Amino acid sequence: MQYPNTSARRSHSRGLVKSLVVLMGCTALTAPAFAQEAPADEPAPAKDEIVVVGSLGALPVKGVGSILGFDKTLVETPRSASTVSKDQIERFGITDIHDLVSQAPGTFTNSFFGVSGSLDIRGTPGEVYFRGMRRLDNPGNYPTPIGAADRIDIVRGPASPIMGPSKTGGYINFVPKSARAANGTYLAEPKAEIEYTRSSWDGNVLSASVVGPGKIGGHEFGFSLYGSVTDSGSYYRNIFTRQTLLQASFVTDLTTDLRLEFGGMYQNYKGVQNGGWNRVTQDLVDKGTYTTGHAKPLDTNGDGKISEGEAQAANGGNGLGTFGSFFCGGGILVSGLNNACIATNRPDNGLTGVGTATLSFRDVLTGTDDKLNSIVKTGYADLIWGDIDDLEIKNQLFYDAYSNLNENAYGFSQFADSYVIEDKIVVSKKFKTSLGVISIQASPAIRYTNFKHADDFGYEYFGRVDLTEGYTPLSTRLLSTQTDTGYSSYFTGHYTDASFGMMSDFDFNFGLDVTAGARYDHLSATSTANIAKMDPTNFFINLPTPGLTTPAQLAQGYSTATDSKGAWSWSISANYKLPFGLVPYGTIARQSVILVGQGAEVDPNNVYNHSWVTASKLYEGGIKGSWLDNRLYAALSIYKQDRVDYATGGSLTVNQAVKTTGIEGEVRWSVDKHLLVTGAYTHTKVVYPSQINGGILFYYYGADLLKANGVNPSLLYGGAPNGYIPVPNATYAERPGIPRNLFSGTATYAFNNGIALSVSASHVPSVWADYPHTLKLPAYTLVDLGLSYDTDHWGFRVNVKNALDQRYFRANFVELYASQNVLPELPRSFQASVKYKF
């Protein structure tokens, strides 16, 4: 691992030690203090609570209200969904969202420059919820923390109307560690634990938690505190992780009918994005054969970096751009290019000293000064009156914010400073009749999002750097975030969503259960482009549309658009309890959503053109069942979901206009108190509807596509060759990188003496990495192994990741760059942890 300088590491190491001392000190001191106030005995489980010993909480015996808003089990819920419990996270060594592939169907995720921000669900970027409230979009701003979760719900398909406008693919719901016992009461006494994890490549994570009861002036409350500090290196050069994560939750009964729950999470993350390999060819993927060579010098002022002005001055003032083949007398396609024309008209795009070498998986598109820094703050406060079994009124106040800075030497940079505040009231009422139980929910809500986001993506030159040598003045870009000029986009603004939703559930005694709901959102947005800080020569820039601005705004370099819209969402579902434990179900749903970008921003041109809100529709049917005293659970679903108005392009990073069809199957079986096995199958087909019958797509040209057209790629590696590619049929319109079929499963066996074994596996067939089908990623089988030993006070765990040491890859940002970049994944690695519980 390489740090920018040694003093930075020494400084962080001292900070790590201090943080660890604080974590351990707080944990050790807090537990005895509250132990004096706690009753001697643990509260008994509730009478209606179902406990399956040895299941690790993997079986659907408890209600999951985060799906449709009603406290139903997964068997009773007419949607395709899975849960991953805290015990599963610990036993199988789950550390990021990619590990969830083996735990649930429909969750394979492409790389977004190496950052595990959000999960791809059903082949499209999903959303992240926190206790049922939607967080800001996070395609790659920071890794979603897994270790702080008490449970993760994975819901395939859009959220319910009560939960708000959502994307079509699905979402994960992050359930933080609770301040109450499993049966809803306060714990009898505090419990605490400290855990240290050491992993390959200088990985270090120290975490501590304490949960228990407390009193202030004789008033009881429950609390849960969690913290972790990470100081880790990486298998890849110039990549590291330094992170502090703090989480707290509190609950207290203000009266016999009124309860307050509040808490929050703070995440300070410092790391680096990972663009993977450049100059990608099929030979590089299959054999590791890499094209070496140096880019032509462009740094005329000697500052060691290539500015936008220096890039524009290349090739006699024509710049490094090679859109299509216009400069060779062609058009928007690659077919008009030829070597002689390129050498004559774009000499500065070529390499010198071209050769070959075997490239290490460790050498990737990261520089010594690259950074991805994010500070994320999340808070909530719920005021709950009444009883969920009769009448309950809940007011949920939620806040989520991030401040992000992202810089990459090949030419991309961005910052974001955005936040959202939402207040939602949910009134729930149950009616018990002779026909069955009727449950109704009504929910007015208001959600306000404020954004400030800018990025620089018009001068990304992935191919200039020779990865066998690393970045030099020949390949290092001067970034917009370093000069505060020349951005591709610079948007500020806000949008508000005032909504009202209703859900009803009719659970009839004869086995039929019908759930239906609708929601109306009144949406208003104001978005401003700071033209003075944007680069007008950037090909990708959305130039201000006439009529957006006043003369005064134009004089100041601003372009503002304002719009308001109304949008409907609705869903209707039904299931029926058949004999032998079978429950068939069906769902039709339509969800509206705001089209936002990577920093939660809305493009002012979309606002001006009234195209900033879109909708998706879902058709899903399936069958579920639970048998053997709830020890065996199985589910099978088939679905089709797509954007209603796919002509609206949306965001390539967050919300693509795609159509998805698929099949998902899942089995979970707690054989006895020792053995738990699970299995999953996923069939996914994701296509761009606008291209099914043939068309063209904008794309960055990869080496093998250039070769197929008779072009030597080394003549263009110094720039960013791009243009349109033909889509001859529906097969080429499929979203790359997503396997059509995916098989996964897990097994764990716990002995009576505290020892437990675990294995998880997933098989991924070969898949095209790019739209023109010039680069195929090989098939692989990923196997993780685990061994743990637990006593009353100690826990030890060793996990082996990629135990078969498979050589495999993940497609990177397939909408644009998958022909130019792929991420070589990690070889065999180890995790070992020791935990002390008291």
XYZ file of C-alpha atoms in Angstrom, residues 126 171 198 219 234 263 279 282 332 372 426 428 471 527 554 573 593 600 612 626 629 695 722 752 782:
25
model
C -31.015 0.096 -6.504
C -33.765 -1.363 -2.697
C -7.269 -8.297 10.788
C -37.213 7.482 33.651
C -5.391 -2.730 -0.211
C -30.709 8.144 16.798
C -6.069 -0.395 -22.547
C -9.490 -9.765 -24.811
C -20.706 9.476 -36.039
C -12.586 9.809 -2.407
C -48.332 7.277 9.195
C -52.430 2.834 11.020
C 1.137 8.263 -13.562
C -32.140 23.961 -10.541
C -26.965 35.556 -17.765
C -51.234 -7.290 -4.715
C -39.502 8.834 -9.350
C -28.776 14.006 -5.800
C -37.271 15.365 -14.549
C -43.041 -22.419 4.651
C -42.574 -25.949 11.514
C -30.568 1.772 -33.381
C -15.922 7.779 -28.650
C -22.423 -28.279 20.207
C -16.552 -17.719 -6.116
